[in-house]
XYZ file of C-alpha atoms in Angstrom:
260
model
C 0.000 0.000 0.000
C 2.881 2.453 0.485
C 4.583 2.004 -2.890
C 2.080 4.517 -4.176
C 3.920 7.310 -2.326
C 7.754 6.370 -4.651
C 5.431 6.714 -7.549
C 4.674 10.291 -8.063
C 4.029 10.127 -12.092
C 2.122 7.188 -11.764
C -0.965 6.800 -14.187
C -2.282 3.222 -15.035
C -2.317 0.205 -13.042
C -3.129 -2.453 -15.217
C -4.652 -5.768 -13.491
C -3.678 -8.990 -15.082
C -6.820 -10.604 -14.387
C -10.270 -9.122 -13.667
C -10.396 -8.874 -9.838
C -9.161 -5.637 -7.820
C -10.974 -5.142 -4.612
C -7.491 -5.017 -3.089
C -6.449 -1.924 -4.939
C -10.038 -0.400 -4.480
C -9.552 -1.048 -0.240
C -6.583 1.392 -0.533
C -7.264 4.901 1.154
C -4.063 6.202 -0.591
C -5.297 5.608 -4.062
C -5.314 9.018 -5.721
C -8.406 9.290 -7.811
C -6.421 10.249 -11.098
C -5.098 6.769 -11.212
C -6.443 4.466 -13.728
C -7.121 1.475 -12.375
C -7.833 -1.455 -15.452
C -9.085 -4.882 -15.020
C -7.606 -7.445 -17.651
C -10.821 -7.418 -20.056
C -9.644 -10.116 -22.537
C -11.744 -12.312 -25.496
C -9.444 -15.342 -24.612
C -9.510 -15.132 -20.772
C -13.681 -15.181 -21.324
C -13.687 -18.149 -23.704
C -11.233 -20.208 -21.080
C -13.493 -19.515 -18.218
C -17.003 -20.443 -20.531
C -15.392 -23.500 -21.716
C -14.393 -24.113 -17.500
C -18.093 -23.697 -16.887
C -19.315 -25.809 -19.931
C -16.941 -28.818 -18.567
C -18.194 -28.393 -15.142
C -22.107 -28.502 -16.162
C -21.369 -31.394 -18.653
C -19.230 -33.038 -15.794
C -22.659 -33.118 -14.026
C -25.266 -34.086 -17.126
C -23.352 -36.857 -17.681
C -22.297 -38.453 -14.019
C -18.395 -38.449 -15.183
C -17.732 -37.673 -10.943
C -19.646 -40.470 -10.157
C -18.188 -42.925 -12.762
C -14.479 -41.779 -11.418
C -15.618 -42.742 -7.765
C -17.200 -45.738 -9.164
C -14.074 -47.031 -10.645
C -12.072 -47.020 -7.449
C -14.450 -48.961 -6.407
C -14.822 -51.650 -8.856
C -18.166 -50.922 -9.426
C -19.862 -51.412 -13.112
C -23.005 -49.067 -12.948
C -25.029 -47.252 -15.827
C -26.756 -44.378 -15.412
C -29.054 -42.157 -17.789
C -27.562 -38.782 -18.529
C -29.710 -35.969 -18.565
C -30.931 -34.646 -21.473
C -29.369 -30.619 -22.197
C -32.759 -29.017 -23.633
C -34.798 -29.873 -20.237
C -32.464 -27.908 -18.581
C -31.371 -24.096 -17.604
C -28.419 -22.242 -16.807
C -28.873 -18.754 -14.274
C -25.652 -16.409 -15.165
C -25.278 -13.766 -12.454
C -23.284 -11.315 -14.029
C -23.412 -9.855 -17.582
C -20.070 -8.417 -18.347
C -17.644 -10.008 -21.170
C -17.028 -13.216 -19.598
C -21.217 -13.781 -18.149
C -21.900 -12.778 -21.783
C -19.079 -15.766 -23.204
C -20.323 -17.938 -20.806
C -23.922 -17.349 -21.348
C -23.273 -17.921 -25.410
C -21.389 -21.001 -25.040
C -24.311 -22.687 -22.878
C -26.931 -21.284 -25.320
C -25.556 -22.316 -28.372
C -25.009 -25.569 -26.575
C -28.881 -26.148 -26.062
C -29.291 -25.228 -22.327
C -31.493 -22.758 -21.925
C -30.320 -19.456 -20.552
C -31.360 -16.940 -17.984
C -28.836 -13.649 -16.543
C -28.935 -11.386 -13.789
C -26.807 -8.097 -13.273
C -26.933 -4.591 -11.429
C -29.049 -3.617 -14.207
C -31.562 -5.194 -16.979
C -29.866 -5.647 -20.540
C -33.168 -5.290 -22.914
C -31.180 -5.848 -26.018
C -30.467 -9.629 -25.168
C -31.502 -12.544 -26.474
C -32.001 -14.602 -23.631
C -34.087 -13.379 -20.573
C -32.443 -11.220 -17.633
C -33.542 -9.729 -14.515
C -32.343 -7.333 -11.943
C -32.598 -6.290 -7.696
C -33.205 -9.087 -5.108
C -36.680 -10.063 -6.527
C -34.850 -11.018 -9.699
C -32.082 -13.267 -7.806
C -34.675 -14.989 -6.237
C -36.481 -15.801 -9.745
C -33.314 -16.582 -11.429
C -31.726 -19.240 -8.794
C -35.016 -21.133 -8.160
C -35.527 -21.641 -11.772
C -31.808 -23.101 -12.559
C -30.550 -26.516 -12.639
C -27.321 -24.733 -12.884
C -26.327 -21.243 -11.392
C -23.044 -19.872 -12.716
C -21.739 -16.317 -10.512
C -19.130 -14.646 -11.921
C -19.865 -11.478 -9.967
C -16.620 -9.484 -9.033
C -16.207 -8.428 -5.194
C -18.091 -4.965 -4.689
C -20.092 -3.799 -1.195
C -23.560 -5.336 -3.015
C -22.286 -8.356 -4.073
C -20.543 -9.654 -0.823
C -22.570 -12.357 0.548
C -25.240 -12.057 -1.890
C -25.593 -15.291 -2.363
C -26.677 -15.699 1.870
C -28.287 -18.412 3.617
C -31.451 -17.134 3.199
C -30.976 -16.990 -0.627
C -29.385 -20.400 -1.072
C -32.283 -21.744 0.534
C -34.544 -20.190 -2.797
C -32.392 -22.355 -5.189
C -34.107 -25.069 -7.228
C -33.328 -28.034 -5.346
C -31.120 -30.228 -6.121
C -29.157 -27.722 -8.779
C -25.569 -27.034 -8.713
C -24.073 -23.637 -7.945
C -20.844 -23.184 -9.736
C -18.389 -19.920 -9.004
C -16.075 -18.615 -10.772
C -16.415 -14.815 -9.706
C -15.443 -14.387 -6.359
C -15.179 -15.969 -3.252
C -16.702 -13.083 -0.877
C -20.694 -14.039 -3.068
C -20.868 -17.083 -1.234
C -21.940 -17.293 2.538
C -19.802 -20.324 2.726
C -21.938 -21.259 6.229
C -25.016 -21.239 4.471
C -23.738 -23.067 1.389
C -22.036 -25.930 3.537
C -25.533 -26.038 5.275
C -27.683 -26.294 2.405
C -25.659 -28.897 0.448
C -25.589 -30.980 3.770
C -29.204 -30.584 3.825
C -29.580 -31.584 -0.253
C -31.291 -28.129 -1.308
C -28.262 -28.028 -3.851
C -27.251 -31.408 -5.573
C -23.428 -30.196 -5.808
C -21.069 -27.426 -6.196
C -18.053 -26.353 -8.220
C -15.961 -23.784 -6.327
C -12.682 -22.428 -8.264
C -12.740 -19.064 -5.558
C -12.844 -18.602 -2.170
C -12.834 -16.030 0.676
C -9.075 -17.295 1.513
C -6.703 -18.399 -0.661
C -5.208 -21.026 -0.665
C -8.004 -23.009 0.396
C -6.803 -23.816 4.365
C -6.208 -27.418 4.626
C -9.059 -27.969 7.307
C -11.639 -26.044 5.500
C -14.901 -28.700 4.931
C -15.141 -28.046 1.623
C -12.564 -30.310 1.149
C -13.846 -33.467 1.793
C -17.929 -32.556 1.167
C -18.723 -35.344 -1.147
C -21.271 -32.865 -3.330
C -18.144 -29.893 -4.060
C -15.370 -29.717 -6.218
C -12.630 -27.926 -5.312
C -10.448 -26.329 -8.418
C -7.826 -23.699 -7.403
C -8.601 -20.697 -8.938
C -7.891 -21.511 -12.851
C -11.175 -20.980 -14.543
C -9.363 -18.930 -16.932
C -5.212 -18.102 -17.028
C -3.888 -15.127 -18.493
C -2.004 -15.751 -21.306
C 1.164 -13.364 -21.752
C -0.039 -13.340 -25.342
C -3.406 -11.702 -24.732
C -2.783 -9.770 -21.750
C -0.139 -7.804 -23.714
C -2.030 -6.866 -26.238
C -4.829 -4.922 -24.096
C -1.600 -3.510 -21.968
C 0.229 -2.383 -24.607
C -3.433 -0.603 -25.963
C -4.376 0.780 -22.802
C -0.767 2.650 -22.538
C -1.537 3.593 -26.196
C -4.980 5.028 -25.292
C -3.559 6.746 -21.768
C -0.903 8.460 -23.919
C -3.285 9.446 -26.949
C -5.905 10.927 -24.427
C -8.310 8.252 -24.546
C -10.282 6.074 -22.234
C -8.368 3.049 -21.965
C -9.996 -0.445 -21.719
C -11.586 -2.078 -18.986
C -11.509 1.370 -16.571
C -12.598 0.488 -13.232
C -15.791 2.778 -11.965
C -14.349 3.337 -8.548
C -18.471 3.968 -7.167
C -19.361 0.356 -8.918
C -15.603 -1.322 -7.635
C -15.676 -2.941 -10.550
């Protein structure tokens, strides 16, 4: 936090990757800083394709085969059939919109929810707590890719986990902080959610002791939905200096009020 103070002509910090609540909890931030999250085409498609092996991981028992085979045990089971079920995307941004594409053109059918309604979508998307609630219980699959902001942390409550349509699978790839982790440990015990896919947490590393570990219903992945390749991330750095030098806006500007 105090390297801010040796860097008088400072102007961009560029994020490689999309997160930067940390930078946004500094109080010695000056507000002429540019502060830009990686906003790359490739780092969406990695973490859609993440999300389409996860929900395909689940339509088709591969877990449960795996766990079979340590066991010796020859068992068939139907898989479910993709246009019976739905998808909930919270979050809208480049990578909720790649995500959201992938699962569509796939056959699932799609819902969204973000801060605001997007009219000019093709798939239906709602808004505020009243549209959380619709979007969850109607999923067989909820995907959050919400970034860490002061509305988003522990959105996804007890209270709201207990709205989900049960036996679905919550899968995040956004941000730890979303997740009451109480309440989802609670519900999955309880079988309101079938399973869970966790790539983020509220601490990282995952601490060796924490449950989710050995709950039979989550997978644990450490946080590599999506990498960021050199050869990408370059490419929007060396066009955001471009823009900061020619005057303009440069990509992926962080709204300091939103925090993301």
């Amino acid at each position: 936090k105090n390297i801010l103070k040796k860097l008088p002509n400072l102007r961009l910090i560029q994020k490689v990757g999309a997160g930067v609540e940390n930078m946004l909890s500094n109080s010695n931030m000056p507000k002429h800083i540019k502060i830009c999250r990686m906003s790359s085409e490739m780092q969406a498609k990695e973490m859609a394709e993440y999300c389409l092996a996860e929900v395909l991981a689940y339509q088709r028992n591969i877990r449960e085969y795996f766990n079979n085979q340590s066991l010796k045990m020859w068992k068939q089971r139907q898989p479910l059939i993709v246009k019976d079920k739905s998808v909930s995307i919270l979050g809208l941004g480049l990578i909720g919109m790649e995500i959201a594409q992938i699962l569509q053109n796939f056959g699932f059918t799609v819902f969204g929810w973000s801060r605001t309604v997007k009219p000019q979508l093709n798939f239906k998307n709602y808004s505020g707590i009243n549209g959380l609630i619709a979007v969850v219980s109607k999923a067989d699959y909820v995907i959050s890719v919400l970034p860490e902001t002061n509305e988003t942390k522990n959105l996804l409550s007890l209270s709201i986990l207990r709205k989900f349509k049960p036996g679905s699978v919550l899968i995040n790839v956004g941000r730890g902080s979303v997740i009451n982790e109480e309440g989802l440990i609670k519900v999955l015990s309880e079988g309101i959610l079938g399973g869970a896919t966790l790539d983020v947490f509220q601490q990282e590393p995952l601490p060796r002791k924490h449950p989710y570990w050995i709950l039979p219903n989550v997978t644990v992945t450490p946080h590599i939905a999506a990498d960021t390749p050199v050869e990408s991330s370059s490419k929007v750095l060396a066009s955001n200096i471009k823009d900061l030098i020619e005057g303009k806006l440069p990509n992926g500007v962080v709204d300091l009020n939103k925090g993301y």
